[in-house]
mmCIF file with all atom_site columns, C-alpha atoms in Angstrom:
data_model
loop_
_atom_site.group_PDB
_atom_site.id
_atom_site.type_symbol
_atom_site.label_atom_id
_atom_site.label_alt_id
_atom_site.label_comp_id
_atom_site.label_asym_id
_atom_site.label_entity_id
_atom_site.label_seq_id
_atom_site.pdbx_PDB_ins_code
_atom_site.Cartn_x
_atom_site.Cartn_y
_atom_site.Cartn_z
_atom_site.occupancy
_atom_site.B_iso_or_equiv
_atom_site.pdbx_formal_charge
_atom_site.auth_seq_id
_atom_site.auth_comp_id
_atom_site.auth_asym_id
_atom_site.auth_atom_id
_atom_site.pdbx_PDB_model_num
ATOM 1  C CA . ASP E 1 1  ? -114.393 -64.303 27.124 1.00 50.00 ? 1  ASP E CA 1
ATOM 2  C CA . GLY E 1 2  ? -113.106 -65.804 23.885 1.00 53.00 ? 2  GLY E CA 1
ATOM 3  C CA . PRO E 1 3  ? -115.160 -66.776 20.827 1.00 55.00 ? 3  PRO E CA 1
ATOM 4  C CA . LYS E 1 4  ? -116.016 -70.221 22.203 1.00 53.00 ? 4  LYS E CA 1
ATOM 5  C CA . GLU E 1 5  ? -117.382 -68.851 25.472 1.00 58.00 ? 5  GLU E CA 1
ATOM 6  C CA . SER E 1 6  ? -119.629 -66.399 23.606 1.00 62.00 ? 6  SER E CA 1
ATOM 7  C CA . LEU E 1 7  ? -121.225 -69.231 21.602 1.00 65.00 ? 7  LEU E CA 1
ATOM 8  C CA . GLY E 1 8  ? -123.095 -70.739 24.528 1.00 70.00 ? 8  GLY E CA 1
ATOM 9  C CA . ARG E 1 9  ? -123.888 -74.400 24.893 1.00 71.00 ? 9  ARG E CA 1
ATOM 10 C CA . ALA E 1 10 ? -125.834 -74.759 21.621 1.00 62.00 ? 10 ALA E CA 1
ATOM 11 C CA . GLY E 1 11 ? -123.017 -73.211 19.594 1.00 66.00 ? 11 GLY E CA 1
ATOM 12 C CA . GLN E 1 12 ? -120.420 -75.381 21.296 1.00 67.00 ? 12 GLN E CA 1
ATOM 13 C CA . GLU E 1 13 ? -122.474 -78.480 20.532 1.00 66.00 ? 13 GLU E CA 1
ATOM 14 C CA . LEU E 1 14 ? -122.772 -77.388 16.912 1.00 63.00 ? 14 LEU E CA 1
ATOM 15 C CA . ILE E 1 15 ? -119.008 -77.076 16.644 1.00 57.00 ? 15 ILE E CA 1
ATOM 16 C CA . ALA E 1 16 ? -118.645 -80.553 18.134 1.00 64.00 ? 16 ALA E CA 1
ATOM 17 C CA . ALA E 1 17 ? -120.695 -81.882 15.211 1.00 65.00 ? 17 ALA E CA 1
ATOM 18 C CA . MET E 1 18 ? -117.954 -81.560 12.612 1.00 73.00 ? 18 MET E CA 1
ATOM 19 C CA . PRO E 1 19 ? -118.692 -82.208 8.916  1.00 80.00 ? 19 PRO E CA 1
ATOM 20 C CA . PRO E 1 20 ? -119.239 -85.887 8.110  1.00 75.00 ? 20 PRO E CA 1
ATOM 21 C CA . ASN E 1 21 ? -116.726 -88.247 6.565  1.00 78.00 ? 21 ASN E CA 1
ATOM 22 C CA . GLY E 1 22 ? -113.721 -86.161 7.537  1.00 77.00 ? 22 GLY E CA 1
ATOM 23 C CA . GLY E 1 23 ? -114.924 -83.193 5.484  1.00 85.00 ? 23 GLY E CA 1
ATOM 24 C CA . ASN E 1 24 ? -113.598 -79.759 6.289  1.00 90.00 ? 24 ASN E CA 1
ATOM 25 C CA . LYS E 1 25 ? -115.724 -77.358 4.210  1.00 93.00 ? 25 LYS E CA 1
ATOM 26 C CA . VAL E 1 26 ? -118.625 -75.427 5.724  1.00 92.00 ? 26 VAL E CA 1
ATOM 27 C CA . LEU E 1 27 ? -121.079 -72.944 4.238  1.00 93.00 ? 27 LEU E CA 1
ATOM 28 C CA . LEU E 1 28 ? -121.942 -70.567 7.094  1.00 92.00 ? 28 LEU E CA 1
ATOM 29 C CA . HIS E 1 29 ? -125.219 -68.699 6.697  1.00 91.00 ? 29 HIS E CA 1
ATOM 30 C CA . SER E 1 30 ? -124.771 -65.224 8.144  1.00 90.00 ? 30 SER E CA 1
ATOM 31 C CA . CYS E 1 31 ? -127.364 -62.539 8.810  1.00 82.00 ? 31 CYS E CA 1
ATOM 32 C CA . CYS E 1 32 ? -124.737 -60.097 10.090 1.00 78.00 ? 32 CYS E CA 1
ATOM 33 C CA . ALA E 1 33 ? -121.008 -60.137 10.793 1.00 75.00 ? 33 ALA E CA 1
ATOM 34 C CA . PRO E 1 34 ? -121.267 -59.673 14.589 1.00 78.00 ? 34 PRO E CA 1
ATOM 35 C CA . CYS E 1 35 ? -123.624 -62.657 14.932 1.00 79.00 ? 35 CYS E CA 1
ATOM 36 C CA . SER E 1 36 ? -121.527 -65.045 12.874 1.00 86.00 ? 36 SER E CA 1
ATOM 37 C CA . GLY E 1 37 ? -118.077 -63.812 13.912 1.00 86.00 ? 37 GLY E CA 1
ATOM 38 C CA . ALA E 1 38 ? -117.678 -66.021 16.987 1.00 87.00 ? 38 ALA E CA 1
ATOM 39 C CA . MET E 1 39 ? -118.965 -69.081 15.134 1.00 88.00 ? 39 MET E CA 1
ATOM 40 C CA . PHE E 1 40 ? -116.666 -68.335 12.182 1.00 90.00 ? 40 PHE E CA 1
ATOM 41 C CA . GLU E 1 41 ? -113.618 -67.977 14.439 1.00 90.00 ? 41 GLU E CA 1
ATOM 42 C CA . GLU E 1 42 ? -114.391 -71.237 16.230 1.00 85.00 ? 42 GLU E CA 1
ATOM 43 C CA . MET E 1 43 ? -114.858 -73.122 12.963 1.00 88.00 ? 43 MET E CA 1
ATOM 44 C CA . VAL E 1 44 ? -111.570 -71.807 11.584 1.00 91.00 ? 44 VAL E CA 1
ATOM 45 C CA . SER E 1 45 ? -109.791 -72.735 14.817 1.00 88.00 ? 45 SER E CA 1
ATOM 46 C CA . LYS E 1 46 ? -111.040 -76.309 14.269 1.00 85.00 ? 46 LYS E CA 1
ATOM 47 C CA . GLY E 1 47 ? -109.409 -76.379 10.822 1.00 89.00 ? 47 GLY E CA 1
ATOM 48 C CA . LEU E 1 48 ? -112.579 -75.891 8.796  1.00 91.00 ? 48 LEU E CA 1
ATOM 49 C CA . GLU E 1 49 ? -112.633 -74.065 5.461  1.00 95.00 ? 49 GLU E CA 1
ATOM 50 C CA . VAL E 1 50 ? -115.512 -71.639 5.860  1.00 95.00 ? 50 VAL E CA 1
ATOM 51 C CA . THR E 1 51 ? -117.428 -69.824 3.139  1.00 95.00 ? 51 THR E CA 1
ATOM 52 C CA . ILE E 1 52 ? -119.705 -67.036 4.363  1.00 94.00 ? 52 ILE E CA 1
ATOM 53 C CA . PHE E 1 53 ? -123.170 -67.124 2.772  1.00 94.00 ? 53 PHE E CA 1
ATOM 54 C CA . PHE E 1 54 ? -125.255 -63.963 3.129  1.00 92.00 ? 54 PHE E CA 1
ATOM 55 C CA . TYR E 1 55 ? -128.957 -63.995 2.370  1.00 87.00 ? 55 TYR E CA 1
ATOM 56 C CA . ASN E 1 56 ? -131.991 -62.827 4.314  1.00 84.00 ? 56 ASN E CA 1
ATOM 57 C CA . PRO E 1 57 ? -134.733 -60.922 2.467  1.00 82.00 ? 57 PRO E CA 1
ATOM 58 C CA . ASN E 1 58 ? -136.580 -60.526 5.778  1.00 85.00 ? 58 ASN E CA 1
ATOM 59 C CA . ILE E 1 59 ? -134.233 -57.698 6.760  1.00 86.00 ? 59 ILE E CA 1
ATOM 60 C CA . HIS E 1 60 ? -136.036 -54.404 6.227  1.00 87.00 ? 60 HIS E CA 1
ATOM 61 C CA . PRO E 1 61 ? -135.608 -51.795 4.993  1.00 91.00 ? 61 PRO E CA 1
ATOM 62 C CA . LYS E 1 62 ? -133.402 -52.736 2.057  1.00 87.00 ? 62 LYS E CA 1
ATOM 63 C CA . GLU E 1 63 ? -130.837 -50.175 3.251  1.00 92.00 ? 63 GLU E CA 1
ATOM 64 C CA . GLU E 1 64 ? -130.341 -52.212 6.454  1.00 91.00 ? 64 GLU E CA 1
ATOM 65 C CA . TYR E 1 65 ? -129.890 -55.326 4.316  1.00 90.00 ? 65 TYR E CA 1
ATOM 66 C CA . GLU E 1 66 ? -127.167 -53.540 2.318  1.00 91.00 ? 66 GLU E CA 1
ATOM 67 C CA . ILE E 1 67 ? -125.419 -52.374 5.506  1.00 92.00 ? 67 ILE E CA 1
ATOM 68 C CA . ARG E 1 68 ? -125.318 -55.925 6.859  1.00 90.00 ? 68 ARG E CA 1
ATOM 69 C CA . LYS E 1 69 ? -124.236 -57.349 3.511  1.00 91.00 ? 69 LYS E CA 1
ATOM 70 C CA . ASN E 1 70 ? -121.405 -54.853 3.152  1.00 93.00 ? 70 ASN E CA 1
ATOM 71 C CA . GLU E 1 71 ? -120.180 -55.534 6.683  1.00 91.00 ? 71 GLU E CA 1
ATOM 72 C CA . ASN E 1 72 ? -120.202 -59.274 5.940  1.00 91.00 ? 72 ASN E CA 1
ATOM 73 C CA . LYS E 1 73 ? -118.203 -58.653 2.762  1.00 93.00 ? 73 LYS E CA 1
ATOM 74 C CA . ARG E 1 74 ? -115.693 -56.521 4.663  1.00 94.00 ? 74 ARG E CA 1
ATOM 75 C CA . TYR E 1 75 ? -115.313 -59.247 7.290  1.00 93.00 ? 75 TYR E CA 1
ATOM 76 C CA . ALA E 1 76 ? -114.809 -61.958 4.644  1.00 94.00 ? 76 ALA E CA 1
ATOM 77 C CA . ILE E 1 77 ? -112.193 -59.888 2.807  1.00 95.00 ? 77 ILE E CA 1
ATOM 78 C CA . LYS E 1 78 ? -110.375 -59.147 6.058  1.00 95.00 ? 78 LYS E CA 1
ATOM 79 C CA . ARG E 1 79 ? -110.318 -62.873 6.894  1.00 94.00 ? 79 ARG E CA 1
ATOM 80 C CA . GLY E 1 80 ? -109.480 -63.929 3.329  1.00 95.00 ? 80 GLY E CA 1
ATOM 81 C CA . VAL E 1 81 ? -112.441 -66.275 2.957  1.00 95.00 ? 81 VAL E CA 1
ATOM 82 C CA . PRO E 1 82 ? -114.972 -66.728 0.150  1.00 96.00 ? 82 PRO E CA 1
ATOM 83 C CA . PHE E 1 83 ? -118.193 -64.746 0.353  1.00 95.00 ? 83 PHE E CA 1
ATOM 84 C CA . VAL E 1 84 ? -121.459 -65.723 -1.385 1.00 94.00 ? 84 VAL E CA 1
ATOM 85 C CA . ASP E 1 85 ? -124.103 -63.023 -1.775 1.00 90.00 ? 85 ASP E CA 1
ATOM 86 C CA . CYS E 1 86 ? -127.640 -63.844 -2.834 1.00 86.00 ? 86 CYS E CA 1
ATOM 87 C CA . ASP E 1 87 ? -129.450 -60.775 -4.029 1.00 77.00 ? 87 ASP E CA 1
ATOM 88 C CA . TYR E 1 88 ? -132.204 -59.170 -2.008 1.00 68.00 ? 88 TYR E CA 1
ATOM 89 C CA . ASP E 1 89 ? -135.639 -60.233 -3.225 1.00 66.00 ? 89 ASP E CA 1
ATOM 90 C CA . SER E 1 90 ? -137.375 -57.296 -4.848 1.00 51.00 ? 90 SER E CA 1
#
């Protein structure tokens, strides 16, 4: 299975709803790299400029939040895309 097949119907429908007015920039909210990877790959394959946005203070403990954040950063660096990090709420 490729990235599109792993998205399921809802993800495929989301991809079909491209940005309005011919736009090509997307801010992708990510809770972890494995979850957003398939969606990211599909968006890029459609010619979208994706920025990964990481924020979820509901992830506990904070150490798990940091693990997920660092993996997201590593993924963004590897793919050469912008990464936005909102700090964990303390």
